[in-house]
PDB file of C-alpha atoms in Angstrom:
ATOM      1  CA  UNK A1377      12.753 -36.764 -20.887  1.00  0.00           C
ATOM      2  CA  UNK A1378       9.085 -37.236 -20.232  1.00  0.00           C
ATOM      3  CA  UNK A1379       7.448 -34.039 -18.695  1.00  0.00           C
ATOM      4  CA  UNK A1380       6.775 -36.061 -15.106  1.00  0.00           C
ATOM      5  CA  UNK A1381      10.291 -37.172 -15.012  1.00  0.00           C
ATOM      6  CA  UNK A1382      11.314 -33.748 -15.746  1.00  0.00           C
ATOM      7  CA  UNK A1383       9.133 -32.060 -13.075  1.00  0.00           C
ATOM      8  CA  UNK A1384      10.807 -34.707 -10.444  1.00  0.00           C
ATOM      9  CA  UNK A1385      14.409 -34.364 -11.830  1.00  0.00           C
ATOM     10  CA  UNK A1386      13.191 -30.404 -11.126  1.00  0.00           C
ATOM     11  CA  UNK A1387      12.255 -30.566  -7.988  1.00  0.00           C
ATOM     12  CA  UNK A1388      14.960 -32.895  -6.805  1.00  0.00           C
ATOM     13  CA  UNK A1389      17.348 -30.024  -8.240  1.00  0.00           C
ATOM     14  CA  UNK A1390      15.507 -27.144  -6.066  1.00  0.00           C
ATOM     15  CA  UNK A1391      15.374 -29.625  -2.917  1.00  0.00           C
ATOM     16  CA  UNK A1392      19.265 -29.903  -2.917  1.00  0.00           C
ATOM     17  CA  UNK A1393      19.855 -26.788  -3.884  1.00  0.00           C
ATOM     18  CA  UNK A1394      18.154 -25.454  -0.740  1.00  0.00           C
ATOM     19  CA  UNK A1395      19.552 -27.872   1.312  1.00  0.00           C
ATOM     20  CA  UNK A1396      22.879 -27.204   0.632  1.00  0.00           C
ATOM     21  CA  UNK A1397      24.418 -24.071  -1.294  1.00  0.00           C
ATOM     22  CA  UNK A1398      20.874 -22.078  -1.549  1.00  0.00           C
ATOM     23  CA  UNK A1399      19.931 -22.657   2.101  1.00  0.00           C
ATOM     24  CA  UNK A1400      22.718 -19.920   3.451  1.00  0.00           C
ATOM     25  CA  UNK A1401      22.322 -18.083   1.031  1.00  0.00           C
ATOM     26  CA  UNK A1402      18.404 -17.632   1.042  1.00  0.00           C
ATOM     27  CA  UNK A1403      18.534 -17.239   4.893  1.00  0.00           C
ATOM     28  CA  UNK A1404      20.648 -14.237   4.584  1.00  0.00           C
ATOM     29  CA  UNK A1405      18.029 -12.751   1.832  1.00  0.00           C
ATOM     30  CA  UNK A1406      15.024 -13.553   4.042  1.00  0.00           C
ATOM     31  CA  UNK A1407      16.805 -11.921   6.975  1.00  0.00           C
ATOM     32  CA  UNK A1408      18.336  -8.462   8.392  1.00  0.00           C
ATOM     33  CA  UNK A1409      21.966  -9.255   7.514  1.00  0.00           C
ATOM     34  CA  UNK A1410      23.879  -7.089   6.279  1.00  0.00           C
ATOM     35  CA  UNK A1411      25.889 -10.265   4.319  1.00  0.00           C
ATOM     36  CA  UNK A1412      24.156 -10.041   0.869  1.00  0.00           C
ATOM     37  CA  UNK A1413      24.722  -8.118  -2.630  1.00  0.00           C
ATOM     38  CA  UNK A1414      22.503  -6.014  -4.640  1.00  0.00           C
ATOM     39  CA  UNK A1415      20.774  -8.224  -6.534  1.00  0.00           C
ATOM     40  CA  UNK A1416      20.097 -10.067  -2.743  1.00  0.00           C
ATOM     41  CA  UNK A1417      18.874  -7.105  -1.259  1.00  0.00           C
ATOM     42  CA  UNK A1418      16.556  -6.160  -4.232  1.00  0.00           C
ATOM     43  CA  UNK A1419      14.801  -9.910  -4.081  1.00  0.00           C
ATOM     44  CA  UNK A1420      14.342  -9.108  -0.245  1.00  0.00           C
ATOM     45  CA  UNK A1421      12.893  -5.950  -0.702  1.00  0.00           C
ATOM     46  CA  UNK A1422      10.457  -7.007  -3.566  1.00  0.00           C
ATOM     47  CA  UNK A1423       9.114 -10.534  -1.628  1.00  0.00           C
ATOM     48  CA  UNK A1424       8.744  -8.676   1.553  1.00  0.00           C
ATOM     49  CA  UNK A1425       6.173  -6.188  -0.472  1.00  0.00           C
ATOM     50  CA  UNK A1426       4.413  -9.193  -1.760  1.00  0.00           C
ATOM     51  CA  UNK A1427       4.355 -10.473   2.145  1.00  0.00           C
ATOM     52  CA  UNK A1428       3.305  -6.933   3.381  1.00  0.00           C
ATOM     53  CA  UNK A1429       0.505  -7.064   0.786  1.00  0.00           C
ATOM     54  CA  UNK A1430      -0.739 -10.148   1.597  1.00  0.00           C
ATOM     55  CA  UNK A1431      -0.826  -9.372   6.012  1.00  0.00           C
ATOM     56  CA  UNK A1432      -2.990  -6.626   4.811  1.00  0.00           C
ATOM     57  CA  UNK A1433      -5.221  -8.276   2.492  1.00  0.00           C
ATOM     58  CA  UNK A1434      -5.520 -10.769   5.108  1.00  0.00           C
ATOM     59  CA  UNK A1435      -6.021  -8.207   8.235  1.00  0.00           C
ATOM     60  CA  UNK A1436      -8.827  -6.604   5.984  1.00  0.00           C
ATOM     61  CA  UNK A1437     -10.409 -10.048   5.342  1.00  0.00           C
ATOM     62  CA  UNK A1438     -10.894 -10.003   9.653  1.00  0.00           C
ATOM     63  CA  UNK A1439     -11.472 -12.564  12.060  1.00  0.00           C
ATOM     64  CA  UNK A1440      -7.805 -13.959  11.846  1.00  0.00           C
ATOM     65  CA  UNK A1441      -8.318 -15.758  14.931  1.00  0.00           C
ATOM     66  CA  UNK A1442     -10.589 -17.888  14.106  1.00  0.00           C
ATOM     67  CA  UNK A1443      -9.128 -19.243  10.548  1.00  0.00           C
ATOM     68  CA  UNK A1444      -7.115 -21.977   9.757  1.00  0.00           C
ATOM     69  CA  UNK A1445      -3.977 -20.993   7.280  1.00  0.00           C
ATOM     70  CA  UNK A1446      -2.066 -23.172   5.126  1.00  0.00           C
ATOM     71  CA  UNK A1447       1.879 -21.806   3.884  1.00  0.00           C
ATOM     72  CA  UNK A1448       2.521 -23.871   1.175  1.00  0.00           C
ATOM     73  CA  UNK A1449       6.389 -22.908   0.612  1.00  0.00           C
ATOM     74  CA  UNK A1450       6.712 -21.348   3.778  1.00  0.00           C
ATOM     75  CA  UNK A1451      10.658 -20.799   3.446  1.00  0.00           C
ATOM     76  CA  UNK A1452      12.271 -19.410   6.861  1.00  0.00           C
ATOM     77  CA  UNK A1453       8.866 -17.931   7.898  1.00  0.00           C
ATOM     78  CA  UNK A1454       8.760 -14.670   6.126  1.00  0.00           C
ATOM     79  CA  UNK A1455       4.956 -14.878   6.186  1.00  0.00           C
ATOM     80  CA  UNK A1456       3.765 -17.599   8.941  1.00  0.00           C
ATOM     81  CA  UNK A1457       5.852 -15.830  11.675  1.00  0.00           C
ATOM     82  CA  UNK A1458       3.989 -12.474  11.409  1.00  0.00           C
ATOM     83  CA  UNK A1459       0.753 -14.075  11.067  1.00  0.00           C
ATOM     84  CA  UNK A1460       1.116 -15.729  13.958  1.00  0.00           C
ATOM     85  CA  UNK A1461       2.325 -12.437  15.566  1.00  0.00           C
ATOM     86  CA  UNK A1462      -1.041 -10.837  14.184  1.00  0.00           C
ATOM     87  CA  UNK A1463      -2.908 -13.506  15.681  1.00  0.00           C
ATOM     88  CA  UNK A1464      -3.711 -16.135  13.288  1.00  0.00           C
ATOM     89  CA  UNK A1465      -5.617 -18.883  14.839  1.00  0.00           C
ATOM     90  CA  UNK A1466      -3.800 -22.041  13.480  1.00  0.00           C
ATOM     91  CA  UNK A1467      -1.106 -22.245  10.734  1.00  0.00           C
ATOM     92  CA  UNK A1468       0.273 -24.990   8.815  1.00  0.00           C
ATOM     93  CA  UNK A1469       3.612 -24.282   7.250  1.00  0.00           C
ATOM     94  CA  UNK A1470       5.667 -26.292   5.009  1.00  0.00           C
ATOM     95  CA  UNK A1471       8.508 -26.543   2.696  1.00  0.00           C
ATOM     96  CA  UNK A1472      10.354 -28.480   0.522  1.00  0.00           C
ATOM     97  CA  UNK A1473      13.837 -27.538   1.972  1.00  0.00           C
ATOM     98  CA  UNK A1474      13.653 -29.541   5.533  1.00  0.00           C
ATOM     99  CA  UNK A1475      16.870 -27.356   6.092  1.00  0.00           C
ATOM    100  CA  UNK A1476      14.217 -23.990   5.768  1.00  0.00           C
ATOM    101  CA  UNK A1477      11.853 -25.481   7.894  1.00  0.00           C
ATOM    102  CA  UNK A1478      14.403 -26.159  11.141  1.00  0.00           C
ATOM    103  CA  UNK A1479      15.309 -22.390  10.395  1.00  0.00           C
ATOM    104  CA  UNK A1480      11.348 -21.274  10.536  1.00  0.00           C
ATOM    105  CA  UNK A1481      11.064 -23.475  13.589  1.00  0.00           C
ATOM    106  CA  UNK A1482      13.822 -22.052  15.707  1.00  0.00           C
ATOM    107  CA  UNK A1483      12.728 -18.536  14.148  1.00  0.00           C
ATOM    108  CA  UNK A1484       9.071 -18.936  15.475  1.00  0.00           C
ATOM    109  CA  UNK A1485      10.920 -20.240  19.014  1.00  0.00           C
ATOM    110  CA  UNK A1486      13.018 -17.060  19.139  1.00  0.00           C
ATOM    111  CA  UNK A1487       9.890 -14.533  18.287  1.00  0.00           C
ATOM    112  CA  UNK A1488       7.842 -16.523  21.281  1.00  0.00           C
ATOM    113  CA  UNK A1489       5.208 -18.137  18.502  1.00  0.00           C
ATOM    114  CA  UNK A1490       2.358 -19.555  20.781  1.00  0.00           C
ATOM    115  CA  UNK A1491       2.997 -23.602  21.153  1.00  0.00           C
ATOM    116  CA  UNK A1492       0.856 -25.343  18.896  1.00  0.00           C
ATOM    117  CA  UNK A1493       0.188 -22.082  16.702  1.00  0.00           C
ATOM    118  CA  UNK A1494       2.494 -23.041  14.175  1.00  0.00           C
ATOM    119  CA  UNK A1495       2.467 -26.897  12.779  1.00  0.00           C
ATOM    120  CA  UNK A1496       5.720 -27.237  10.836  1.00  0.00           C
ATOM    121  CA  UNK A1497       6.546 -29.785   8.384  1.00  0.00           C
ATOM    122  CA  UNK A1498       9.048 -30.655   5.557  1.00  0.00           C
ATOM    123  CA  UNK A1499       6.958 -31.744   2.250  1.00  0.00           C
ATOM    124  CA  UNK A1500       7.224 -30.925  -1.396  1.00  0.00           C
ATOM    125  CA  UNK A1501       3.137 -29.299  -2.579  1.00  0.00           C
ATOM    126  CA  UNK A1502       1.618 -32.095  -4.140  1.00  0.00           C
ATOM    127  CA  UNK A1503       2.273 -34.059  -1.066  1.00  0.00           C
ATOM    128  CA  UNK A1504       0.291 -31.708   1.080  1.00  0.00           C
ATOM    129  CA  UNK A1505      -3.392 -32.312   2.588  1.00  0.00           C
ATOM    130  CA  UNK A1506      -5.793 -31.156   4.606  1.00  0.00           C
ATOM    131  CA  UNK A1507      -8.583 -28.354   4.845  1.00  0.00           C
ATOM    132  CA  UNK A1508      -7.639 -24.981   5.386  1.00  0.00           C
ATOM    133  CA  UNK A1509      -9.705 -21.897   5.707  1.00  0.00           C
ATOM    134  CA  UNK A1510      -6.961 -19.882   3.500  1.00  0.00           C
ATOM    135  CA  UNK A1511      -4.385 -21.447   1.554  1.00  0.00           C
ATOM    136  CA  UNK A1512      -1.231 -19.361   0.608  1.00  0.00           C
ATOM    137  CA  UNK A1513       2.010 -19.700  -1.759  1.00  0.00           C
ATOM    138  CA  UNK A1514       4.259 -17.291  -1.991  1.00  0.00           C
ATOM    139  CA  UNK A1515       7.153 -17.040  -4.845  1.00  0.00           C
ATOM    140  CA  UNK A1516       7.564 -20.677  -5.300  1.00  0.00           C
ATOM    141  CA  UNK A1517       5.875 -21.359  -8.632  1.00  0.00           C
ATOM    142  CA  UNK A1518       9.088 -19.542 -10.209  1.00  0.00           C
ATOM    143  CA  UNK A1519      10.495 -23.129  -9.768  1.00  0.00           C
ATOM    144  CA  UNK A1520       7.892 -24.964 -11.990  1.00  0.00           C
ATOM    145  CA  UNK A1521       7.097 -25.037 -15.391  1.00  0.00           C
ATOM    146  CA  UNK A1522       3.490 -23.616 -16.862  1.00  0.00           C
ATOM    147  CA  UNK A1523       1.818 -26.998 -17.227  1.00  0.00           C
ATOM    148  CA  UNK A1524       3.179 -28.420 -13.158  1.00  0.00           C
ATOM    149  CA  UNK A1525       1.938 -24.317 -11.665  1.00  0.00           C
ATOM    150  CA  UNK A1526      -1.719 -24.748 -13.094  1.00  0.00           C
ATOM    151  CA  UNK A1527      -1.889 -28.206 -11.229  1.00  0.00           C
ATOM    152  CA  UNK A1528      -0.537 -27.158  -8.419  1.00  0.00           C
ATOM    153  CA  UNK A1529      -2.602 -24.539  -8.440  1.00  0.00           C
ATOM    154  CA  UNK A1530      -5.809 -26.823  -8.778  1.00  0.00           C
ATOM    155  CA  UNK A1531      -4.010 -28.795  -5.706  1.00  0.00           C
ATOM    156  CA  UNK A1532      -3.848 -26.049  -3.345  1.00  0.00           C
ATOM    157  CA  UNK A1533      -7.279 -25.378  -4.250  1.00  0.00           C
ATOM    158  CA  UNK A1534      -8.935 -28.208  -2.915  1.00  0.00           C
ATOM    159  CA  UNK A1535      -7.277 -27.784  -0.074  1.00  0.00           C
ATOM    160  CA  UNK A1536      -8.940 -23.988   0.469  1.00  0.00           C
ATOM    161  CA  UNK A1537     -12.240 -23.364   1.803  1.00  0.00           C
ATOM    162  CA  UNK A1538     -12.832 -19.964   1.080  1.00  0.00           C
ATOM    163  CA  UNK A1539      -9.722 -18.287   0.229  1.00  0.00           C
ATOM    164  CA  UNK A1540      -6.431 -19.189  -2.168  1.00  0.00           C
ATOM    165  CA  UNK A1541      -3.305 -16.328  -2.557  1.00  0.00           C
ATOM    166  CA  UNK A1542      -0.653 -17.346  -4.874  1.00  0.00           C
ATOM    167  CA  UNK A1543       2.372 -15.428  -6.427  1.00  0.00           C
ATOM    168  CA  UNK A1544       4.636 -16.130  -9.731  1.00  0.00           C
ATOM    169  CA  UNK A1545       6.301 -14.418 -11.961  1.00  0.00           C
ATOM    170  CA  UNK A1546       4.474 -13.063 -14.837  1.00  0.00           C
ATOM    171  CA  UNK A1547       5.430 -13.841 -18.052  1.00  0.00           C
ATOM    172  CA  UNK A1548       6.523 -10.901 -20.249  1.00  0.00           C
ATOM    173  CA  UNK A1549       8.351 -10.006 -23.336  1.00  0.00           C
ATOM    174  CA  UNK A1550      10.738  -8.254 -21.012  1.00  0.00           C
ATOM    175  CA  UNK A1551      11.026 -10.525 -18.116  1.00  0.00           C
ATOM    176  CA  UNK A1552      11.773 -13.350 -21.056  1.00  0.00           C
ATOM    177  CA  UNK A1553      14.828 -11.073 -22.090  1.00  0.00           C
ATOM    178  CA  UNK A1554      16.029 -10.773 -18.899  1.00  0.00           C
ATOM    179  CA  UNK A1555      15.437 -14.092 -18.272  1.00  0.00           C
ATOM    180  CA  UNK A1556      17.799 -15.030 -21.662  1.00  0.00           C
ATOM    181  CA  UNK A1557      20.575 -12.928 -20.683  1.00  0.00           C
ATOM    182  CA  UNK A1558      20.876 -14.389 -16.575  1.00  0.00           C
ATOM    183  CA  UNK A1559      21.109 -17.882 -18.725  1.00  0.00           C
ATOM    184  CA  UNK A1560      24.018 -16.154 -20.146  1.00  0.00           C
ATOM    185  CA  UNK A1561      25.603 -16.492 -16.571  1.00  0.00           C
ATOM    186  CA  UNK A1562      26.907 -19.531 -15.701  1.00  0.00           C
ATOM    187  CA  UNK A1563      27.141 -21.489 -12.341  1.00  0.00           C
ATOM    188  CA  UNK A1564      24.546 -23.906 -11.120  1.00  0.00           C
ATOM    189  CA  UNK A1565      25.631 -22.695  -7.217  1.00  0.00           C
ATOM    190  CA  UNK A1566      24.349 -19.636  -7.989  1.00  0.00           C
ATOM    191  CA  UNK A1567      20.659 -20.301  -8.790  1.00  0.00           C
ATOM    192  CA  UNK A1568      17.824 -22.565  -9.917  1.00  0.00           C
ATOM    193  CA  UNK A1569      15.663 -22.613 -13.072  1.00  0.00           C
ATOM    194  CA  UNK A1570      13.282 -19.924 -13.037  1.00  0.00           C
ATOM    195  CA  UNK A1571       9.738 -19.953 -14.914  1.00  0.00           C
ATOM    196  CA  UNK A1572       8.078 -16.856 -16.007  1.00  0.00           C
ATOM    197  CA  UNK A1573       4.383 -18.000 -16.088  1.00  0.00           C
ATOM    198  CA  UNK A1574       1.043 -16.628 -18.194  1.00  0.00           C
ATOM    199  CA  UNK A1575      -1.111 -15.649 -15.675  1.00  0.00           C
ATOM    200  CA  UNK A1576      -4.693 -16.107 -17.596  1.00  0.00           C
ATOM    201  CA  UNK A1577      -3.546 -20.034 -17.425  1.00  0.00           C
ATOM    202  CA  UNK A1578      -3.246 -19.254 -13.434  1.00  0.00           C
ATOM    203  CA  UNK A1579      -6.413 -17.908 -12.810  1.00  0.00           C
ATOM    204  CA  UNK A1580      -7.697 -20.512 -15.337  1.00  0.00           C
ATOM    205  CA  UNK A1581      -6.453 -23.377 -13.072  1.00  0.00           C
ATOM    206  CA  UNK A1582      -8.225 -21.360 -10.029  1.00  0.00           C
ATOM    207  CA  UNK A1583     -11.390 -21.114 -11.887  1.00  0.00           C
ATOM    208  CA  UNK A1584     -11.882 -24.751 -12.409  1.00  0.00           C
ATOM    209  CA  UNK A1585     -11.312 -25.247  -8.911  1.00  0.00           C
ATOM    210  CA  UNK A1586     -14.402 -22.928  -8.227  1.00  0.00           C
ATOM    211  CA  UNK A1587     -12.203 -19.755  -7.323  1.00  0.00           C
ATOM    212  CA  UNK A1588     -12.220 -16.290  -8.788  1.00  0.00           C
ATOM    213  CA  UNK A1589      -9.719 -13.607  -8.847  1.00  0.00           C
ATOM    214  CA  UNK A1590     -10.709 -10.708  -5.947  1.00  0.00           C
ATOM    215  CA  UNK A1591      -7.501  -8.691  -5.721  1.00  0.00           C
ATOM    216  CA  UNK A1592      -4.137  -8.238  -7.885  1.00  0.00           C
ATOM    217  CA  UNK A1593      -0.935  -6.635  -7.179  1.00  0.00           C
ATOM    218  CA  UNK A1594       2.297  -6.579  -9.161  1.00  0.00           C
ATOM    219  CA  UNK A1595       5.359  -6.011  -7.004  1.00  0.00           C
ATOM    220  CA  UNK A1596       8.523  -5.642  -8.087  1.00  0.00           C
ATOM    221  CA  UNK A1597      12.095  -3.966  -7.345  1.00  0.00           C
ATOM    222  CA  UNK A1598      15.218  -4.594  -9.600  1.00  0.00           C
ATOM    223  CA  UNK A1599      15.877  -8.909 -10.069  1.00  0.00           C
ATOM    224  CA  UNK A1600      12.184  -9.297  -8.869  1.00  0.00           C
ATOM    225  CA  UNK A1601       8.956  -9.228 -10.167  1.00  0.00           C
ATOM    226  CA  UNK A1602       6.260 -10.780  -8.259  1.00  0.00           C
ATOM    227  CA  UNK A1603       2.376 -11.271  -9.568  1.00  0.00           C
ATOM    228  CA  UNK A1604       0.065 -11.986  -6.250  1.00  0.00           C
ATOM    229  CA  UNK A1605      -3.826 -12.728  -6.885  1.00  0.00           C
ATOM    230  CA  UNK A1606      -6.197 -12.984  -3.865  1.00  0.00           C
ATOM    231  CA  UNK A1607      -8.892 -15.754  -4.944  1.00  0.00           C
ATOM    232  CA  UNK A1608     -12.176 -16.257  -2.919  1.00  0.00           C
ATOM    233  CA  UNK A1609     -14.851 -19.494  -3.524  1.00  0.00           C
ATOM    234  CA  UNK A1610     -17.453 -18.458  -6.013  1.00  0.00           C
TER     235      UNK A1610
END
């Protein structure tokens, strides 16, 4: 199959899967029920360290109130609802899953989100536009392949003003093992394909966009291992 019908055939595969099976599931991981497994609790506890990290990289950066933020991937709100809390002048979220974005919505409504903070819409990344003052995606590259990340990459780029944050999984010798042996578990309910990327080839991508890496942190807990770069305009 061609590598662009590939990437679609891809993403169609993630949409539905969050739609459907995934989108219970992934609420009760991005939430505080007590309803999940190890491995669940494990991926909640290592993406909220990658969100923590991020609301402090951000609070340290200042003037949140007057910036413009953009959540490419924003899931159930695990990151635009406390930035909004903190303050955040204006925040556009989105997400693939149009399932994830009703549940960020009535999350925002229950935690008394300003009207008109939050700007919510259901979109896949390359459809996105706009001009944002900081662009963020959090642990959705693990869906796309090298060659479709670095684009995207590029894409969300263009779309930041002074400041890009993305996270992935890093590609290691290790994390490909691990990576083998989960394929040794079957059932396509259970999860979607999951890309280990080489992050020089990220911050490659960022570079010819005119960013530059600032800040790195690797979080991880058992199941999850999360690589987040802060990039600023150069």
């Amino acid at each position: 199959m061609p590598t662009a019908a590939k990437t679609a055939a891809e993403k169609a595969e993630v949409k539905t899967y969050f739609e459907t099976t995934g989108f219970d599931r992934w609420k009760r991981i991005y939430s505080d029920s007590e309803d999940v497994n190890k491995v669940q609790r494990n991926i909640r506890i290592g993406h909220q360290k990658t969100v923590d990290n991020v609301l402090v990289w951000l609070q340290e950066q200042g003037n949140l109130q007057q910036r413009s933020f953009c959540d490419a991937g924003c899931g159930v709100g695990s990151l635009t609802l406390p930035l909004a809390q903190l303050g955040a002048g204006s925040i556009s979220a989105s997400d693939l899953s149009a399932a994830m974005v009703q549940e960020a919505e009535r999350r925002a409504a229950e935690t008394g989100v300003k009207p008109g903070q939050i700007s919510f819409l259901a979109s896949d990344l390359e459809s996105l536009r706009g001009r944002y003052d900081t662009v963020i995606c959090l642990d959705v590259f693990i869906h796309y392949p090298q060659a479709p990340a670095e684009e995207m990459v590029r894409h969300l780029a263009s779309m930041a003003e002074r400041h890009l944050i993305v996270s992935f999984a890093p590609y290691t010798p290790l994390l490909a093992l691990l990576k083998g042996i989960g394929q040794l578990f079957p059932g396509p309910s259970k999860t979607t394909r999951a890309y280990t990327l080489r992050e020089d080839g990220i911050v490659a991508a960022a570079a010819k966009a005119g960013f530059k890496p600032m800040r790195r942190s690797l979080n991880k807990a058992p199941f999850y291992f999360s690589r987040l770069i802060a990039f600023e305009r150069g």
